[in-house]
Tab-separated table of C-alpha atoms and ligand atoms in Angstrom:
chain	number	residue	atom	x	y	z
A	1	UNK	CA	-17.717	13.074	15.670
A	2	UNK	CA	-17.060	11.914	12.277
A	3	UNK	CA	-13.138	11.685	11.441
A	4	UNK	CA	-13.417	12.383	7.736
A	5	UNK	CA	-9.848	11.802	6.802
A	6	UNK	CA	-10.140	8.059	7.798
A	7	UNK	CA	-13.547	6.858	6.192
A	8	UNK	CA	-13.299	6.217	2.196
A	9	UNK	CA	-11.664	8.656	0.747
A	10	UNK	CA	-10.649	9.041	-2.772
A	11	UNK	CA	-8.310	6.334	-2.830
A	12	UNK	CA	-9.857	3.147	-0.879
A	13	UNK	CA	-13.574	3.940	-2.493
A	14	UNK	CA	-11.803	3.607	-5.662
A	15	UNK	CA	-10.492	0.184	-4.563
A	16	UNK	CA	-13.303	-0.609	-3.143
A	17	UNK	CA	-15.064	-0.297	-6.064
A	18	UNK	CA	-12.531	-1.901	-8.629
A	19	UNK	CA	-11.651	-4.978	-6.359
A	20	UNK	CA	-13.693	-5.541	-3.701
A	21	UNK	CA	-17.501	-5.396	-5.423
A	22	UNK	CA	-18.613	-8.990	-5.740
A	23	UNK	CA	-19.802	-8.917	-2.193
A	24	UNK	CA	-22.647	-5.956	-3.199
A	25	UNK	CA	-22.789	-7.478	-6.747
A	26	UNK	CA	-23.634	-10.962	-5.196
A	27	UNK	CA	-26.228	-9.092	-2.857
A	28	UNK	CA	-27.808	-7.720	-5.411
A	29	UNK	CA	-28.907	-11.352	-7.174
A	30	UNK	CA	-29.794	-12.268	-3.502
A	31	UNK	CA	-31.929	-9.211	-3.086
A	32	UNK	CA	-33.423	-9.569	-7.009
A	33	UNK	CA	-34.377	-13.469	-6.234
A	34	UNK	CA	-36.008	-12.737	-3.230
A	35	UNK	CA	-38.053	-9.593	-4.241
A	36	UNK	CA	-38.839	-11.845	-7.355
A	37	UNK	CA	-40.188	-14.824	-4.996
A	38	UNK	CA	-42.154	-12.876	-2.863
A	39	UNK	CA	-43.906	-11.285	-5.640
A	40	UNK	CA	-44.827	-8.399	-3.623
A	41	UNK	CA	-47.477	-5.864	-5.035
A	42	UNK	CA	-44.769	-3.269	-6.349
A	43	UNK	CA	-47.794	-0.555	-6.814
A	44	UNK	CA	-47.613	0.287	-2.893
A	45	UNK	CA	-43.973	1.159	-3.495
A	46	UNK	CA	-40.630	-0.249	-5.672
A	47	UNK	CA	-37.817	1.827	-3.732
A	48	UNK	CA	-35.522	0.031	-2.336
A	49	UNK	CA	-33.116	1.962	0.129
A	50	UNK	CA	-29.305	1.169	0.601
A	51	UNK	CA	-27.574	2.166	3.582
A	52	UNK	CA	-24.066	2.476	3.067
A	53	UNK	CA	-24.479	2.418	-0.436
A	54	UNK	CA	-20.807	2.456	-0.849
A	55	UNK	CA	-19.784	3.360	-4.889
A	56	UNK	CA	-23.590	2.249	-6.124
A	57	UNK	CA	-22.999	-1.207	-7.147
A	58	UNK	CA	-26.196	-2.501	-6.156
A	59	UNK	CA	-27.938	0.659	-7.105
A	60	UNK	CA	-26.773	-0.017	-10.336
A	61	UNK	CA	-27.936	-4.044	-10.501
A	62	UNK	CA	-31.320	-3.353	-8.594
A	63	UNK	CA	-32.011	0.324	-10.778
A	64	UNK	CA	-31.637	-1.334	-13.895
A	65	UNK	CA	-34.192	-4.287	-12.856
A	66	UNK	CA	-36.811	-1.224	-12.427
A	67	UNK	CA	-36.593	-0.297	-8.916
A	68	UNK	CA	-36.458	3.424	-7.483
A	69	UNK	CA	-33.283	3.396	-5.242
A	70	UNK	CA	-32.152	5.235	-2.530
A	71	UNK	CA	-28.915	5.133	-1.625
A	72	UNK	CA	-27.072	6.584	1.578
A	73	UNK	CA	-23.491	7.283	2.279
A	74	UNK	CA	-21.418	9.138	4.822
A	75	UNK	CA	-18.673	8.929	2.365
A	76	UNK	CA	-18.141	11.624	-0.553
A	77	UNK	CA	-15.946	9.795	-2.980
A	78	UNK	CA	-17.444	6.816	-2.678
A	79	UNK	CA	-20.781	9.054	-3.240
A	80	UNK	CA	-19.597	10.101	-6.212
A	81	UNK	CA	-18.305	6.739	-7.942
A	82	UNK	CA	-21.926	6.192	-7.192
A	83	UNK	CA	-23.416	9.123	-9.091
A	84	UNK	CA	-21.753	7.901	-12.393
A	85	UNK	CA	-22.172	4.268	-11.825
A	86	UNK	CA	-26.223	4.539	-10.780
A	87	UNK	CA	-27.197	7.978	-12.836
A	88	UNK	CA	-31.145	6.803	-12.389
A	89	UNK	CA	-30.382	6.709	-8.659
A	90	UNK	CA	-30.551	9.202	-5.639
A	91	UNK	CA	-28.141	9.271	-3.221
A	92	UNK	CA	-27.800	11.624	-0.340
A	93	UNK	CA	-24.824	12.050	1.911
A	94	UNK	CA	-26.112	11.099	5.138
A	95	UNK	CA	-26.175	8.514	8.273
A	96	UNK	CA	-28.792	5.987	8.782
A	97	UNK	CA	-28.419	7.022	12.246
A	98	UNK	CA	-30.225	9.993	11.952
A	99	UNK	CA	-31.499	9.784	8.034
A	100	UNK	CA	-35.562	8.748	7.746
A	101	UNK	CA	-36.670	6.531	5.880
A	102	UNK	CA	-39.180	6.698	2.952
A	103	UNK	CA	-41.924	3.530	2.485
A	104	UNK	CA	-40.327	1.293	0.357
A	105	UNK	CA	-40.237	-2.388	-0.656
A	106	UNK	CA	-36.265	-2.849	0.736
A	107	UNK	CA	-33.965	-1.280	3.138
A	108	UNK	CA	-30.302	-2.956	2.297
A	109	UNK	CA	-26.833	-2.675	3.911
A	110	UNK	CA	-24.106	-4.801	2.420
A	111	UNK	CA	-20.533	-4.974	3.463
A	112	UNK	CA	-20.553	-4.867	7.026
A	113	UNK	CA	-22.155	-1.450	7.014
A	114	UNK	CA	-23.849	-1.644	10.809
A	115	UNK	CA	-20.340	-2.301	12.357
A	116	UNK	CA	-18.418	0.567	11.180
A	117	UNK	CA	-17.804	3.146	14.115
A	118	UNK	CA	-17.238	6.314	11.984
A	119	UNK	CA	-20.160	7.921	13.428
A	120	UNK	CA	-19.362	8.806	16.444
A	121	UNK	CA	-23.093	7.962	17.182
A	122	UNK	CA	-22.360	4.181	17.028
A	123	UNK	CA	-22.028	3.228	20.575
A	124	UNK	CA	-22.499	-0.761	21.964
A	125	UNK	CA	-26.084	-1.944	20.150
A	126	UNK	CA	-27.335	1.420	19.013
A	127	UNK	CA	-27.328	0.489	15.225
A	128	UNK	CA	-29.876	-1.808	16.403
A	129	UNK	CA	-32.106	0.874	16.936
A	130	UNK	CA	-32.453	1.529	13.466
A	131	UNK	CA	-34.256	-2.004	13.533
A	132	UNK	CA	-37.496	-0.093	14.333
A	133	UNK	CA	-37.543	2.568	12.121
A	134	UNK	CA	-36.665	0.177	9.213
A	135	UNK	CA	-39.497	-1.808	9.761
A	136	UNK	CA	-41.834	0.955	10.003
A	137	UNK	CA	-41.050	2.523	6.635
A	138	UNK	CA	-41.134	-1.312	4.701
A	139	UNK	CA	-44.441	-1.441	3.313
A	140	UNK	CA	-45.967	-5.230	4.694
A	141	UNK	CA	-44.096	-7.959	2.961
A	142	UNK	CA	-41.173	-5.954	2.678
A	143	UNK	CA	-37.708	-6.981	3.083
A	144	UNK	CA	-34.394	-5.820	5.035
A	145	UNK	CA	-31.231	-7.683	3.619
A	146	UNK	CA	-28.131	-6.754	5.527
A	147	UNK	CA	-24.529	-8.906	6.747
A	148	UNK	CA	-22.923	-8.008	10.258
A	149	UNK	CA	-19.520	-9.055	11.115
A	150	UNK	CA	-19.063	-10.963	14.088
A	151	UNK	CA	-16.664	-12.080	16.916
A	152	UNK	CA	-14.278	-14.450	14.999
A	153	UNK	CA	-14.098	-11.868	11.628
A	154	UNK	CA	-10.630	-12.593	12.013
A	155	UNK	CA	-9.896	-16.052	11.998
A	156	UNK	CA	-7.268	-16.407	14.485
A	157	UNK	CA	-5.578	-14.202	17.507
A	158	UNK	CA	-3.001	-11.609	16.543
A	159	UNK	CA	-3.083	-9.633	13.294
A	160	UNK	CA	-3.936	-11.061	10.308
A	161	UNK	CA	-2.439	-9.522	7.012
A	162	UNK	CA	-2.821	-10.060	3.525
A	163	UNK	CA	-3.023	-7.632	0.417
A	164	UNK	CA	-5.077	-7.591	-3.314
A	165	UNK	CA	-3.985	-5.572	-6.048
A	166	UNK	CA	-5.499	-4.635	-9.626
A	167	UNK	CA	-3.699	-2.897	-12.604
A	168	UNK	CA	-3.450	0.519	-10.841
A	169	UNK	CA	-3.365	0.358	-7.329
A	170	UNK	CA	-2.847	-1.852	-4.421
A	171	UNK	CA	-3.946	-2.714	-0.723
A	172	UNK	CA	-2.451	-3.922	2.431
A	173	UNK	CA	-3.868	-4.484	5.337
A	174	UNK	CA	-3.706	-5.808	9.044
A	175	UNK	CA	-6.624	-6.285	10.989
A	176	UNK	CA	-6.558	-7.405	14.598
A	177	UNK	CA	-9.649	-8.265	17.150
A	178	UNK	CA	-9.847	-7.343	20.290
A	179	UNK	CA	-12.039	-10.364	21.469
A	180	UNK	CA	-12.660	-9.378	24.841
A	181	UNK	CA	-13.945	-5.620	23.570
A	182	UNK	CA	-15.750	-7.339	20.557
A	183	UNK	CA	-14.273	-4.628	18.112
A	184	UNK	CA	-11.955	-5.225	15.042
A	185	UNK	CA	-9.033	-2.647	13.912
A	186	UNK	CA	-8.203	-2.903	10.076
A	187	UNK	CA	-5.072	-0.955	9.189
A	188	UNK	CA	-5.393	-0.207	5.092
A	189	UNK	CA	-2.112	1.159	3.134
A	190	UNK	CA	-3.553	1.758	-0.683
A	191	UNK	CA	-1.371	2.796	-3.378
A	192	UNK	CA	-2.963	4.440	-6.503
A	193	UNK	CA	-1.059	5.160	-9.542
A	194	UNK	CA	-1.206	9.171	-10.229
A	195	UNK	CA	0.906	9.580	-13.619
A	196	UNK	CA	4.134	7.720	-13.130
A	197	UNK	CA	3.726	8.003	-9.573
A	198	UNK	CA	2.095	5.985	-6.403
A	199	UNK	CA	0.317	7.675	-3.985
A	200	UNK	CA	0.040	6.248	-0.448
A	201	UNK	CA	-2.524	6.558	1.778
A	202	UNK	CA	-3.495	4.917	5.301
A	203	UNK	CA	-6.825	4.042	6.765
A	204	UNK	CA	-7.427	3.084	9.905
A	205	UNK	CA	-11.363	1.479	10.628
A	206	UNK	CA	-12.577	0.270	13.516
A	207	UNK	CA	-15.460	-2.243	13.849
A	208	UNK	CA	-17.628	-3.243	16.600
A	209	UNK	CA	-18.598	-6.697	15.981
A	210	UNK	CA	-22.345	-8.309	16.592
A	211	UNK	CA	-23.029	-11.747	17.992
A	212	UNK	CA	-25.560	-13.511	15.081
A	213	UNK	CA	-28.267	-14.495	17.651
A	214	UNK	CA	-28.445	-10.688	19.071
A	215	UNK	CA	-29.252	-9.361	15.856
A	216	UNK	CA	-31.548	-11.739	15.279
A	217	UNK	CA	-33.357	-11.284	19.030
A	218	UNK	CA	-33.115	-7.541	17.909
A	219	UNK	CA	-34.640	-8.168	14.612
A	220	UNK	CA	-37.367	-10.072	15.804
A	221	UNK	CA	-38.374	-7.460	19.037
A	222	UNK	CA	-39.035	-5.158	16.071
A	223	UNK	CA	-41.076	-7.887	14.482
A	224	UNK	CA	-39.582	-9.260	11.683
A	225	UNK	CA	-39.431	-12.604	10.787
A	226	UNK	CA	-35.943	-13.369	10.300
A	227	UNK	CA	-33.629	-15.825	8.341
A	228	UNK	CA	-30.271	-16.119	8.686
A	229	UNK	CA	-28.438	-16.130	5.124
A	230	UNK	CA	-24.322	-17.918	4.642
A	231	UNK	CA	-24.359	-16.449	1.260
A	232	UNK	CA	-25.183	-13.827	-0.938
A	233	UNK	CA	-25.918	-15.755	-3.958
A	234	UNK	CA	-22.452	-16.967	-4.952
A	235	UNK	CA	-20.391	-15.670	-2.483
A	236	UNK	CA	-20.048	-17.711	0.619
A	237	UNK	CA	-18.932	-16.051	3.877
A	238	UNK	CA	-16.253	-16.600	5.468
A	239	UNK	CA	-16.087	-17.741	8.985
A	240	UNK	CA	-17.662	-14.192	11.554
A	241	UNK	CA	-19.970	-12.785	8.659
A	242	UNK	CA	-23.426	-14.031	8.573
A	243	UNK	CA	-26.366	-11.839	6.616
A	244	UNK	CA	-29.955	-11.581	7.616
A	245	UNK	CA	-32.982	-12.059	5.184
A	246	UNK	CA	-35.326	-10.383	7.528
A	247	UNK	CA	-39.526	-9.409	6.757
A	248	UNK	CA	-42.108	-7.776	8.027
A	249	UNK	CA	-45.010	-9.709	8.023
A	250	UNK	CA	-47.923	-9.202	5.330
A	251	UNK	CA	-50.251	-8.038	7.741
B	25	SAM	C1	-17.463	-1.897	3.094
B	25	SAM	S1	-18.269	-0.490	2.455
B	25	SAM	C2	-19.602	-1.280	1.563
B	25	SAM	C3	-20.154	-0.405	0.465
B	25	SAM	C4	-21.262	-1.056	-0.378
B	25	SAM	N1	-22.441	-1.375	0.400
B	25	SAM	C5	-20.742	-2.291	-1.056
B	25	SAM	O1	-21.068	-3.389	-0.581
B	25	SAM	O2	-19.986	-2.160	-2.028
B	25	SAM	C6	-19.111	0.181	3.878
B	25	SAM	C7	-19.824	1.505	3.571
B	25	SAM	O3	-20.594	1.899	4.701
B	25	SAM	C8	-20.542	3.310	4.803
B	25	SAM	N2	-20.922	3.682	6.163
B	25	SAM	C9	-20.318	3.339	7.329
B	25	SAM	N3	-20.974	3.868	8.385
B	25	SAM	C10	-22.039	4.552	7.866
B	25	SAM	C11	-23.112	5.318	8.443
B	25	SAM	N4	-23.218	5.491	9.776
B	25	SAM	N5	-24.042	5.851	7.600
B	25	SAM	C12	-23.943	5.688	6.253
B	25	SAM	N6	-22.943	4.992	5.646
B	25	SAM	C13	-22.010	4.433	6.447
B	25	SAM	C14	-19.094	3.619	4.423
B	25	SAM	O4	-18.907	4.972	4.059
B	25	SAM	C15	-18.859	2.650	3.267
B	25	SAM	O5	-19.188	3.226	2.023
């Protein structure tokens, strides 16, 4: 069950994409520099699919280095910032729990994408089982870059609040972890300037956070070789994020 009114909508996609994009826009060196290392044979495949695609920032980056991208979303506005931002990109508004996969060169998902419970499908490890499926449509060589949050996203017990604003809007927010359920709660007010006037809107997300070394047991029982990343280029994570360079082998 998907609660539509409570994952990126108009507003917070449009925040998202004015003042929170360094994380994808970091990723997207990352993923660049290590497609570029590799050297991998790009006449197999160049797509490179992103999972939560989010408003198409990598898209953008990694489209206009030459790759075919695929982006999916289960949000519509964010879809849609996407559209405009990536125009050489396809996107489709779907979940990677039950989308499949074309063979490509890179499967992606930046920003905490595996953690988000707004399919109703995301239950304890299931994202996990994507793991498979992933490595079956990466042609040998390929690559799946991705970040979890973890226990510890939120740096010490009771809520933690803070805001960020740009010229037209801004964000509050509250998030709290629940360490003995392993989930995370962020409470989001945005305000967006409509004509002279703010609108106000309220998310409410809720996170199920991943210990590093399961992913990385999970990774590896679907056979990829895995490194774990503490940056995306230059962005550093803080403190319960940790990324994954993962590959499946050349043969
Ligand atoms: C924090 S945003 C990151 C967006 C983008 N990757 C970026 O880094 O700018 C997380 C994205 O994951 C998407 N998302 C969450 N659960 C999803 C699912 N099951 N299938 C597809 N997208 C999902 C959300 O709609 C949102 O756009």
């Amino acid at each position: 069950v998907v609660d539509r009114a409570i994952s990126y909508g108009d507003d917070l996609a449009y925040i998202h994409d004015a003042g929170f994009g360094h994380v994808a826009q970091n990723a997207a060196t990352e993923l660049l520099r290590l497609l570029g290392k590799r050297g991998i044979k790009r006449s197999t495949t160049n797509r490179v699919v992103d999972l939560g695609c989010g408003s198409g920032i990598l898209a953008q980056a990694v489209s206009a280095a030459g790759y075919d991208v695929l982006g999916l979303d289960f949000s519509d506005s964010m879809l849609a910032l996407a559209a405009r931002r990536a125009p050489r990109a396809e996107f489709r508004r779907e979940s990677f729990f039950t989308a499949e996969f074309p063979p490509c060169l890179a499967v992606t998902a930046i920003g905490e994408v595996f953690n988000y419970l707004f399919d109703g499908r995301n239950q304890d490890s299931r994202p996990f089982e994507v793991f498979g499926r992933i490595f079956s449509a990466l042609c040998p060589g390929g690559l799946f870059l991705f970040d979890v949050a973890a226990p510890g996203r939120v740096a010490k017990p009771g809520i933690q609040r803070g805001f960020s604003e740009g010229p037209d809007w801004a964000c509050l927010y509250a998030a709290e972890e629940d360490r003995r359920q392993k989930t995370l709660t962020r409470t989001i007010t945005t305000f967006r300037r409509e004509g002279e006037f703010y609108r106000r809107t309220r998310e409410v997300h809720r996170l199920r956070l991943y210990r590093s070394e399961d992913v990385k047991r999970r990774l590896r029982a679907a056979g990829f070789r895995v490194r774990i990343l503490r940056r995306y280029d230059e962005y550093r994570f803080p403190p319960g994020w940790v990324a994954f360079a993962a590959t499946k082998p050349a043969r």
